[in-house]
Amino acid sequence: MLQCIFLLSDSGEVLLEKQLTGHRVDRAICDWLWDQILTQGESLKLVPVIASPTHYLFQVVREGITFLACTQVEMPPLMAIEFLCRVADVLSNYLDGLNEDVIKDNFVIVYELLDEMIDNGFPLTTEPNILREMLAPPNIVSKVLSIVTGSTSNVSNTLPGATASCVPWRKTDLKHATNEVYVDLVEEMDATINRDGNLVKCEIYGEVQVNSNLSGLPDLTLSFANPSIFNDVSFHPCVRLRPWEANQILSFVPPDGQFTLMSYRVMKLKSTPIYSIDNIAVQFRLPPCVASSDLSSNYGAVNVLVDKTCSWTIGRMPKDKAPSMSGTLVLETGMERLHVFPTFQVGFRIMGVALSGLKIDKLDLKNPLSRPHKGFRALTRGGEFQVRS
């Protein structure tokens, strides 16, 4: 049972406080956490569970905003972390982004969303489609009406019918002029290459994203050609676990619109032609001892900012030459050579390819009201891809 939720800025300021039970959690717990971060370093923000002298703390950081939950009782930590991730996802979806200014400008709707998502410390309604029926997202018209009428509530007067359904993530009596469902495989590659050019770490984190616009109550099954490649998987609540455990088949009644059906991790990669890679960009920070620099490349554009952050935009990999960067570094007085070397962050995109090698076998719809249109796509992009020098 969670007792309180705080939203903190990147500087430790409390942007929002939501007490969830009769036990009031003092804001001093936020000061304690911030003191620990200043003492132990920014890496403490990556620790999801922290035991303070008085409370258990759970934290998730998104776009510089720390979602902090507190409790004094024993509870499954994964439940708290998953709930905070759901809160972050819902707010980002509702507010079209997530930052300090957005939270301050929409604190009323943030409070109202938390009221609907958690009750007396226990998660309640976390499905975005149902929340949108209960609470209208903010827009220019609603903001003008709130100023004119003085009413600031966006909460609906009627309870969505799906809340009493066996599939609470889906609206009732849905009708679409054209029945269609699209499935995207979206993957991110995390890798670390050491200064000798050896691959130290390489993993793929992927999502099966579905955009469903189907009438009625569709029942779908999605199968993969090679499900044995998965190392870890997690599912949307709509997925039935027994068919997956028995035959590695995803059987589900989908929410309406876009949602993430499944997340997975793969540690074995498929080889792909290097010339299919585009949107290549390299970023790194020059060491503090560098007084000035003059960098150039034989392909793409190199920019050096005032804070010594360098960005090299390459775009699509050329076929006629290997991109390279060269230049001159001027060190501060008294320095003869570099003692600290930069780490290069590499970003890229590969359209139409899932580097994990995952392939969709088929997508079936039971008892369709009309023949649906189905489509499949794949995309791989760079995640935490580091090259150490």
PDB file of N, CA, C and O in Angstrom, residues 130-196:
ATOM      1  N   ILE A 130      -9.608   3.958 -20.804  1.00  0.00           N
ATOM      2  CA  ILE A 130     -10.685   4.149 -19.840  1.00  0.00           C
ATOM      3  C   ILE A 130     -10.538   5.486 -19.124  1.00  0.00           C
ATOM      4  O   ILE A 130     -11.516   6.185 -18.860  1.00  0.00           O
ATOM      5  N   LEU A 131      -9.296   5.870 -18.818  1.00  0.00           N
ATOM      6  CA  LEU A 131      -9.072   7.154 -18.155  1.00  0.00           C
ATOM      7  C   LEU A 131      -9.531   8.314 -19.033  1.00  0.00           C
ATOM      8  O   LEU A 131     -10.045   9.317 -18.539  1.00  0.00           O
ATOM      9  N   ARG A 132      -9.369   8.168 -20.350  1.00  0.00           N
ATOM     10  CA  ARG A 132      -9.814   9.233 -21.256  1.00  0.00           C
ATOM     11  C   ARG A 132     -11.337   9.372 -21.258  1.00  0.00           C
ATOM     12  O   ARG A 132     -11.860  10.459 -21.510  1.00  0.00           O
ATOM     13  N   GLU A 133     -12.052   8.282 -21.002  1.00  0.00           N
ATOM     14  CA  GLU A 133     -13.504   8.378 -20.883  1.00  0.00           C
ATOM     15  C   GLU A 133     -13.914   9.032 -19.570  1.00  0.00           C
ATOM     16  O   GLU A 133     -14.921   9.744 -19.498  1.00  0.00           O
ATOM     17  N   MET A 134     -13.123   8.791 -18.532  1.00  0.00           N
ATOM     18  CA  MET A 134     -13.438   9.329 -17.212  1.00  0.00           C
ATOM     19  C   MET A 134     -12.992  10.775 -17.066  1.00  0.00           C
ATOM     20  O   MET A 134     -13.616  11.554 -16.336  1.00  0.00           O
ATOM     21  N   LEU A 135     -11.904  11.123 -17.775  1.00  0.00           N
ATOM     22  CA  LEU A 135     -11.274  12.424 -17.585  1.00  0.00           C
ATOM     23  C   LEU A 135     -10.786  12.937 -18.928  1.00  0.00           C
ATOM     24  O   LEU A 135      -9.870  12.364 -19.520  1.00  0.00           O
ATOM     25  N   ALA A 136     -11.401  13.987 -19.430  1.00  0.00           N
ATOM     26  CA  ALA A 136     -11.040  14.514 -20.743  1.00  0.00           C
ATOM     27  C   ALA A 136      -9.658  15.145 -20.706  1.00  0.00           C
ATOM     28  O   ALA A 136      -9.345  15.909 -19.783  1.00  0.00           O
ATOM     29  N   PRO A 137      -8.807  14.855 -21.687  1.00  0.00           N
ATOM     30  CA  PRO A 137      -7.486  15.493 -21.746  1.00  0.00           C
ATOM     31  C   PRO A 137      -7.621  17.004 -21.918  1.00  0.00           C
ATOM     32  O   PRO A 137      -8.603  17.487 -22.488  1.00  0.00           O
ATOM     33  N   PRO A 138      -6.659  17.771 -21.426  1.00  0.00           N
ATOM     34  CA  PRO A 138      -6.750  19.230 -21.521  1.00  0.00           C
ATOM     35  C   PRO A 138      -6.580  19.703 -22.961  1.00  0.00           C
ATOM     36  O   PRO A 138      -5.833  19.117 -23.737  1.00  0.00           O
ATOM     37  N   ASN A 139      -7.307  20.768 -23.309  1.00  0.00           N
ATOM     38  CA  ASN A 139      -7.148  21.405 -24.612  1.00  0.00           C
ATOM     39  C   ASN A 139      -7.476  22.885 -24.472  1.00  0.00           C
ATOM     40  O   ASN A 139      -7.862  23.351 -23.393  1.00  0.00           O
ATOM     41  N   ILE A 140      -7.328  23.624 -25.544  1.00  0.00           N
ATOM     42  CA  ILE A 140      -7.547  25.079 -25.501  1.00  0.00           C
ATOM     43  C   ILE A 140      -8.988  25.406 -25.106  1.00  0.00           C
ATOM     44  O   ILE A 140      -9.245  26.303 -24.289  1.00  0.00           O
ATOM     45  N   VAL A 141      -9.950  24.648 -25.659  1.00  0.00           N
ATOM     46  CA  VAL A 141     -11.358  24.926 -25.369  1.00  0.00           C
ATOM     47  C   VAL A 141     -11.668  24.718 -23.893  1.00  0.00           C
ATOM     48  O   VAL A 141     -12.322  25.557 -23.251  1.00  0.00           O
ATOM     49  N   SER A 142     -11.190  23.602 -23.321  1.00  0.00           N
ATOM     50  CA  SER A 142     -11.478  23.337 -21.911  1.00  0.00           C
ATOM     51  C   SER A 142     -10.830  24.366 -21.000  1.00  0.00           C
ATOM     52  O   SER A 142     -11.397  24.736 -19.968  1.00  0.00           O
ATOM     53  N   LYS A 143      -9.626  24.848 -21.390  1.00  0.00           N
ATOM     54  CA  LYS A 143      -8.959  25.863 -20.568  1.00  0.00           C
ATOM     55  C   LYS A 143      -9.719  27.189 -20.599  1.00  0.00           C
ATOM     56  O   LYS A 143      -9.853  27.865 -19.584  1.00  0.00           O
ATOM     57  N   VAL A 144     -10.237  27.566 -21.790  1.00  0.00           N
ATOM     58  CA  VAL A 144     -11.014  28.798 -21.898  1.00  0.00           C
ATOM     59  C   VAL A 144     -12.303  28.694 -21.097  1.00  0.00           C
ATOM     60  O   VAL A 144     -12.688  29.621 -20.370  1.00  0.00           O
ATOM     61  N   LEU A 145     -12.989  27.540 -21.190  1.00  0.00           N
ATOM     62  CA  LEU A 145     -14.232  27.340 -20.443  1.00  0.00           C
ATOM     63  C   LEU A 145     -13.990  27.391 -18.934  1.00  0.00           C
ATOM     64  O   LEU A 145     -14.814  27.914 -18.181  1.00  0.00           O
ATOM     65  N   SER A 146     -12.862  26.831 -18.485  1.00  0.00           N
ATOM     66  CA  SER A 146     -12.569  26.851 -17.046  1.00  0.00           C
ATOM     67  C   SER A 146     -12.357  28.278 -16.550  1.00  0.00           C
ATOM     68  O   SER A 146     -12.719  28.614 -15.417  1.00  0.00           O
ATOM     69  N   ILE A 147     -11.779  29.128 -17.410  1.00  0.00           N
ATOM     70  CA  ILE A 147     -11.573  30.525 -17.025  1.00  0.00           C
ATOM     71  C   ILE A 147     -12.908  31.268 -16.983  1.00  0.00           C
ATOM     72  O   ILE A 147     -13.184  32.043 -16.060  1.00  0.00           O
ATOM     73  N   VAL A 148     -13.768  31.012 -17.987  1.00  0.00           N
ATOM     74  CA  VAL A 148     -15.044  31.723 -18.079  1.00  0.00           C
ATOM     75  C   VAL A 148     -16.029  31.269 -16.996  1.00  0.00           C
ATOM     76  O   VAL A 148     -16.680  32.081 -16.335  1.00  0.00           O
ATOM     77  N   THR A 149     -16.129  29.943 -16.800  1.00  0.00           N
ATOM     78  CA  THR A 149     -17.129  29.394 -15.870  1.00  0.00           C
ATOM     79  C   THR A 149     -16.597  29.253 -14.449  1.00  0.00           C
ATOM     80  O   THR A 149     -17.383  29.116 -13.508  1.00  0.00           O
ATOM     81  N   GLY A 150     -15.280  29.216 -14.294  1.00  0.00           N
ATOM     82  CA  GLY A 150     -14.700  29.013 -12.966  1.00  0.00           C
ATOM     83  C   GLY A 150     -14.614  27.561 -12.572  1.00  0.00           C
ATOM     84  O   GLY A 150     -14.146  27.230 -11.483  1.00  0.00           O
ATOM     85  N   SER A 151     -15.064  26.645 -13.430  1.00  0.00           N
ATOM     86  CA  SER A 151     -14.998  25.213 -13.145  1.00  0.00           C
ATOM     87  C   SER A 151     -13.683  24.657 -13.659  1.00  0.00           C
ATOM     88  O   SER A 151     -13.316  24.868 -14.817  1.00  0.00           O
ATOM     89  N   THR A 152     -12.958  23.941 -12.816  1.00  0.00           N
ATOM     90  CA  THR A 152     -11.654  23.409 -13.209  1.00  0.00           C
ATOM     91  C   THR A 152     -11.659  21.895 -13.342  1.00  0.00           C
ATOM     92  O   THR A 152     -10.646  21.302 -13.661  1.00  0.00           O
ATOM     93  N   SER A 153     -12.798  21.240 -13.116  1.00  0.00           N
ATOM     94  CA  SER A 153     -12.849  19.784 -13.159  1.00  0.00           C
ATOM     95  C   SER A 153     -13.151  19.290 -14.565  1.00  0.00           C
ATOM     96  O   SER A 153     -14.012  19.812 -15.259  1.00  0.00           O
ATOM     97  N   ASN A 154     -12.411  18.256 -15.000  1.00  0.00           N
ATOM     98  CA  ASN A 154     -12.648  17.620 -16.288  1.00  0.00           C
ATOM     99  C   ASN A 154     -13.243  16.229 -16.126  1.00  0.00           C
ATOM    100  O   ASN A 154     -13.329  15.474 -17.097  1.00  0.00           O
ATOM    101  N   VAL A 155     -13.618  15.871 -14.902  1.00  0.00           N
ATOM    102  CA  VAL A 155     -14.097  14.523 -14.619  1.00  0.00           C
ATOM    103  C   VAL A 155     -15.505  14.346 -15.162  1.00  0.00           C
ATOM    104  O   VAL A 155     -16.386  15.189 -14.972  1.00  0.00           O
ATOM    105  N   SER A 156     -15.739  13.201 -15.853  1.00  0.00           N
ATOM    106  CA  SER A 156     -17.048  12.898 -16.414  1.00  0.00           C
ATOM    107  C   SER A 156     -18.039  12.586 -15.301  1.00  0.00           C
ATOM    108  O   SER A 156     -17.679  12.052 -14.246  1.00  0.00           O
ATOM    109  N   ASN A 157     -19.328  12.909 -15.539  1.00  0.00           N
ATOM    110  CA  ASN A 157     -20.372  12.629 -14.547  1.00  0.00           C
ATOM    111  C   ASN A 157     -20.837  11.184 -14.592  1.00  0.00           C
ATOM    112  O   ASN A 157     -21.538  10.722 -13.685  1.00  0.00           O
ATOM    113  N   THR A 158     -20.498  10.457 -15.645  1.00  0.00           N
ATOM    114  CA  THR A 158     -20.920   9.062 -15.785  1.00  0.00           C
ATOM    115  C   THR A 158     -19.713   8.150 -15.764  1.00  0.00           C
ATOM    116  O   THR A 158     -18.633   8.494 -16.244  1.00  0.00           O
ATOM    117  N   LEU A 159     -19.903   6.952 -15.217  1.00  0.00           N
ATOM    118  CA  LEU A 159     -18.831   5.970 -15.128  1.00  0.00           C
ATOM    119  C   LEU A 159     -18.756   5.200 -16.439  1.00  0.00           C
ATOM    120  O   LEU A 159     -19.777   4.762 -16.965  1.00  0.00           O
ATOM    121  N   PRO A 160     -17.574   5.045 -17.048  1.00  0.00           N
ATOM    122  CA  PRO A 160     -17.457   4.291 -18.293  1.00  0.00           C
ATOM    123  C   PRO A 160     -17.986   2.878 -18.145  1.00  0.00           C
ATOM    124  O   PRO A 160     -17.756   2.208 -17.131  1.00  0.00           O
ATOM    125  N   GLY A 161     -18.717   2.418 -19.169  1.00  0.00           N
ATOM    126  CA  GLY A 161     -19.312   1.091 -19.102  1.00  0.00           C
ATOM    127  C   GLY A 161     -18.290  -0.013 -18.983  1.00  0.00           C
ATOM    128  O   GLY A 161     -18.565  -1.076 -18.417  1.00  0.00           O
ATOM    129  N   ALA A 162     -17.082   0.203 -19.508  1.00  0.00           N
ATOM    130  CA  ALA A 162     -16.056  -0.840 -19.492  1.00  0.00           C
ATOM    131  C   ALA A 162     -15.540  -1.144 -18.095  1.00  0.00           C
ATOM    132  O   ALA A 162     -14.945  -2.205 -17.882  1.00  0.00           O
ATOM    133  N   THR A 163     -15.765  -0.261 -17.132  1.00  0.00           N
ATOM    134  CA  THR A 163     -15.255  -0.504 -15.788  1.00  0.00           C
ATOM    135  C   THR A 163     -15.929  -1.698 -15.138  1.00  0.00           C
ATOM    136  O   THR A 163     -15.381  -2.313 -14.220  1.00  0.00           O
ATOM    137  N   ALA A 164     -17.149  -2.050 -15.590  1.00  0.00           N
ATOM    138  CA  ALA A 164     -17.853  -3.213 -15.059  1.00  0.00           C
ATOM    139  C   ALA A 164     -17.750  -4.417 -15.982  1.00  0.00           C
ATOM    140  O   ALA A 164     -18.411  -5.422 -15.774  1.00  0.00           O
ATOM    141  N   SER A 165     -16.909  -4.314 -17.018  1.00  0.00           N
ATOM    142  CA  SER A 165     -16.782  -5.371 -18.009  1.00  0.00           C
ATOM    143  C   SER A 165     -15.654  -6.313 -17.637  1.00  0.00           C
ATOM    144  O   SER A 165     -14.774  -5.988 -16.825  1.00  0.00           O
ATOM    145  N   CYS A 166     -15.657  -7.507 -18.266  1.00  0.00           N
ATOM    146  CA  CYS A 166     -14.561  -8.450 -18.053  1.00  0.00           C
ATOM    147  C   CYS A 166     -13.309  -8.035 -18.817  1.00  0.00           C
ATOM    148  O   CYS A 166     -12.241  -8.616 -18.628  1.00  0.00           O
ATOM    149  N   VAL A 167     -13.446  -7.039 -19.703  1.00  0.00           N
ATOM    150  CA  VAL A 167     -12.297  -6.458 -20.414  1.00  0.00           C
ATOM    151  C   VAL A 167     -12.296  -4.946 -20.158  1.00  0.00           C
ATOM    152  O   VAL A 167     -12.637  -4.152 -21.029  1.00  0.00           O
ATOM    153  N   PRO A 168     -11.907  -4.531 -18.962  1.00  0.00           N
ATOM    154  CA  PRO A 168     -12.024  -3.113 -18.589  1.00  0.00           C
ATOM    155  C   PRO A 168     -11.122  -2.183 -19.380  1.00  0.00           C
ATOM    156  O   PRO A 168     -11.250  -0.968 -19.257  1.00  0.00           O
ATOM    157  N   TRP A 169     -10.202  -2.740 -20.176  1.00  0.00           N
ATOM    158  CA  TRP A 169      -9.314  -1.883 -20.971  1.00  0.00           C
ATOM    159  C   TRP A 169      -9.940  -1.474 -22.305  1.00  0.00           C
ATOM    160  O   TRP A 169      -9.330  -0.744 -23.071  1.00  0.00           O
ATOM    161  N   ARG A 170     -11.150  -1.964 -22.594  1.00  0.00           N
ATOM    162  CA  ARG A 170     -11.751  -1.678 -23.897  1.00  0.00           C
ATOM    163  C   ARG A 170     -13.133  -1.054 -23.729  1.00  0.00           C
ATOM    164  O   ARG A 170     -13.938  -1.498 -22.912  1.00  0.00           O
ATOM    165  N   LYS A 171     -13.416  -0.017 -24.532  1.00  0.00           N
ATOM    166  CA  LYS A 171     -14.732   0.605 -24.525  1.00  0.00           C
ATOM    167  C   LYS A 171     -15.781  -0.368 -25.046  1.00  0.00           C
ATOM    168  O   LYS A 171     -15.487  -1.276 -25.830  1.00  0.00           O
ATOM    169  N   THR A 172     -17.020  -0.176 -24.627  1.00  0.00           N
ATOM    170  CA  THR A 172     -18.104  -1.027 -25.087  1.00  0.00           C
ATOM    171  C   THR A 172     -18.749  -0.453 -26.355  1.00  0.00           C
ATOM    172  O   THR A 172     -18.736   0.757 -26.577  1.00  0.00           O
ATOM    173  N   ASP A 173     -19.298  -1.343 -27.183  1.00  0.00           N
ATOM    174  CA  ASP A 173     -20.044  -0.961 -28.391  1.00  0.00           C
ATOM    175  C   ASP A 173     -19.227  -0.076 -29.337  1.00  0.00           C
ATOM    176  O   ASP A 173     -19.701   0.940 -29.839  1.00  0.00           O
ATOM    177  N   LEU A 174     -17.982  -0.476 -29.567  1.00  0.00           N
ATOM    178  CA  LEU A 174     -17.137   0.295 -30.479  1.00  0.00           C
ATOM    179  C   LEU A 174     -17.509  -0.001 -31.931  1.00  0.00           C
ATOM    180  O   LEU A 174     -17.763  -1.146 -32.309  1.00  0.00           O
ATOM    181  N   LYS A 175     -17.531   1.047 -32.753  1.00  0.00           N
ATOM    182  CA  LYS A 175     -17.814   0.892 -34.174  1.00  0.00           C
ATOM    183  C   LYS A 175     -16.833   1.745 -34.976  1.00  0.00           C
ATOM    184  O   LYS A 175     -16.625   2.917 -34.667  1.00  0.00           O
ATOM    185  N   HIS A 176     -16.252   1.134 -35.990  1.00  0.00           N
ATOM    186  CA  HIS A 176     -15.326   1.836 -36.878  1.00  0.00           C
ATOM    187  C   HIS A 176     -15.794   1.673 -38.320  1.00  0.00           C
ATOM    188  O   HIS A 176     -16.274   0.601 -38.712  1.00  0.00           O
ATOM    189  N   ALA A 177     -15.643   2.729 -39.089  1.00  0.00           N
ATOM    190  CA  ALA A 177     -16.049   2.666 -40.496  1.00  0.00           C
ATOM    191  C   ALA A 177     -15.177   1.682 -41.270  1.00  0.00           C
ATOM    192  O   ALA A 177     -15.655   0.956 -42.142  1.00  0.00           O
ATOM    193  N   THR A 178     -13.890   1.645 -40.968  1.00  0.00           N
ATOM    194  CA  THR A 178     -12.968   0.688 -41.596  1.00  0.00           C
ATOM    195  C   THR A 178     -12.266  -0.098 -40.499  1.00  0.00           C
ATOM    196  O   THR A 178     -11.660   0.489 -39.598  1.00  0.00           O
ATOM    197  N   ASN A 179     -12.338  -1.408 -40.565  1.00  0.00           N
ATOM    198  CA  ASN A 179     -11.662  -2.255 -39.591  1.00  0.00           C
ATOM    199  C   ASN A 179     -10.205  -2.448 -40.000  1.00  0.00           C
ATOM    200  O   ASN A 179      -9.919  -2.906 -41.121  1.00  0.00           O
ATOM    201  N   GLU A 180      -9.280  -2.100 -39.099  1.00  0.00           N
ATOM    202  CA  GLU A 180      -7.862  -2.246 -39.412  1.00  0.00           C
ATOM    203  C   GLU A 180      -7.059  -2.429 -38.139  1.00  0.00           C
ATOM    204  O   GLU A 180      -7.432  -1.926 -37.062  1.00  0.00           O
ATOM    205  N   VAL A 181      -5.974  -3.166 -38.262  1.00  0.00           N
ATOM    206  CA  VAL A 181      -5.076  -3.379 -37.129  1.00  0.00           C
ATOM    207  C   VAL A 181      -3.652  -3.440 -37.669  1.00  0.00           C
ATOM    208  O   VAL A 181      -3.374  -4.106 -38.671  1.00  0.00           O
ATOM    209  N   TYR A 182      -2.748  -2.687 -37.020  1.00  0.00           N
ATOM    210  CA  TYR A 182      -1.353  -2.607 -37.448  1.00  0.00           C
ATOM    211  C   TYR A 182      -0.457  -3.013 -36.280  1.00  0.00           C
ATOM    212  O   TYR A 182      -0.712  -2.638 -35.122  1.00  0.00           O
ATOM    213  N   VAL A 183       0.596  -3.770 -36.597  1.00  0.00           N
ATOM    214  CA  VAL A 183       1.539  -4.253 -35.586  1.00  0.00           C
ATOM    215  C   VAL A 183       2.937  -3.757 -35.944  1.00  0.00           C
ATOM    216  O   VAL A 183       3.401  -3.953 -37.077  1.00  0.00           O
ATOM    217  N   ASP A 184       3.593  -3.098 -34.988  1.00  0.00           N
ATOM    218  CA  ASP A 184       4.960  -2.585 -35.180  1.00  0.00           C
ATOM    219  C   ASP A 184       5.904  -3.268 -34.205  1.00  0.00           C
ATOM    220  O   ASP A 184       5.595  -3.381 -33.005  1.00  0.00           O
ATOM    221  N   LEU A 185       7.039  -3.717 -34.704  1.00  0.00           N
ATOM    222  CA  LEU A 185       8.128  -4.188 -33.848  1.00  0.00           C
ATOM    223  C   LEU A 185       9.115  -3.029 -33.712  1.00  0.00           C
ATOM    224  O   LEU A 185       9.748  -2.633 -34.686  1.00  0.00           O
ATOM    225  N   VAL A 186       9.215  -2.471 -32.509  1.00  0.00           N
ATOM    226  CA  VAL A 186      10.102  -1.328 -32.261  1.00  0.00           C
ATOM    227  C   VAL A 186      11.177  -1.771 -31.276  1.00  0.00           C
ATOM    228  O   VAL A 186      10.864  -2.166 -30.147  1.00  0.00           O
ATOM    229  N   GLU A 187      12.436  -1.714 -31.714  1.00  0.00           N
ATOM    230  CA  GLU A 187      13.538  -2.219 -30.888  1.00  0.00           C
ATOM    231  C   GLU A 187      14.587  -1.137 -30.660  1.00  0.00           C
ATOM    232  O   GLU A 187      14.784  -0.258 -31.509  1.00  0.00           O
ATOM    233  N   GLU A 188      15.238  -1.215 -29.496  1.00  0.00           N
ATOM    234  CA  GLU A 188      16.369  -0.350 -29.167  1.00  0.00           C
ATOM    235  C   GLU A 188      17.571  -1.227 -28.834  1.00  0.00           C
ATOM    236  O   GLU A 188      17.452  -2.211 -28.108  1.00  0.00           O
ATOM    237  N   MET A 189      18.696  -0.847 -29.365  1.00  0.00           N
ATOM    238  CA  MET A 189      19.921  -1.616 -29.160  1.00  0.00           C
ATOM    239  C   MET A 189      20.817  -0.913 -28.156  1.00  0.00           C
ATOM    240  O   MET A 189      21.207   0.235 -28.348  1.00  0.00           O
ATOM    241  N   ASP A 190      21.127  -1.599 -27.065  1.00  0.00           N
ATOM    242  CA  ASP A 190      22.080  -1.100 -26.071  1.00  0.00           C
ATOM    243  C   ASP A 190      23.380  -1.878 -26.238  1.00  0.00           C
ATOM    244  O   ASP A 190      23.375  -3.118 -26.246  1.00  0.00           O
ATOM    245  N   ALA A 191      24.479  -1.164 -26.385  1.00  0.00           N
ATOM    246  CA  ALA A 191      25.760  -1.841 -26.584  1.00  0.00           C
ATOM    247  C   ALA A 191      26.888  -0.998 -26.016  1.00  0.00           C
ATOM    248  O   ALA A 191      26.793   0.226 -25.940  1.00  0.00           O
ATOM    249  N   THR A 192      27.948  -1.679 -25.608  1.00  0.00           N
ATOM    250  CA  THR A 192      29.163  -1.017 -25.129  1.00  0.00           C
ATOM    251  C   THR A 192      30.354  -1.638 -25.834  1.00  0.00           C
ATOM    252  O   THR A 192      30.533  -2.860 -25.807  1.00  0.00           O
ATOM    253  N   ILE A 193      31.163  -0.790 -26.485  1.00  0.00           N
ATOM    254  CA  ILE A 193      32.375  -1.238 -27.175  1.00  0.00           C
ATOM    255  C   ILE A 193      33.573  -0.599 -26.481  1.00  0.00           C
ATOM    256  O   ILE A 193      33.603   0.622 -26.293  1.00  0.00           O
ATOM    257  N   ASN A 194      34.541  -1.411 -26.063  1.00  0.00           N
ATOM    258  CA  ASN A 194      35.681  -0.868 -25.316  1.00  0.00           C
ATOM    259  C   ASN A 194      36.707  -0.246 -26.259  1.00  0.00           C
ATOM    260  O   ASN A 194      36.560  -0.271 -27.483  1.00  0.00           O
ATOM    261  N   ARG A 195      37.767   0.306 -25.701  1.00  0.00           N
ATOM    262  CA  ARG A 195      38.741   1.053 -26.491  1.00  0.00           C
ATOM    263  C   ARG A 195      39.524   0.165 -27.453  1.00  0.00           C
ATOM    264  O   ARG A 195      40.155   0.664 -28.397  1.00  0.00           O
ATOM    265  N   ASP A 196      39.483  -1.159 -27.246  1.00  0.00           N
ATOM    266  CA  ASP A 196      40.152  -2.092 -28.150  1.00  0.00           C
ATOM    267  C   ASP A 196      39.248  -2.541 -29.291  1.00  0.00           C
ATOM    268  O   ASP A 196      39.662  -3.346 -30.131  1.00  0.00           O
TER     269      ASP A 196
END
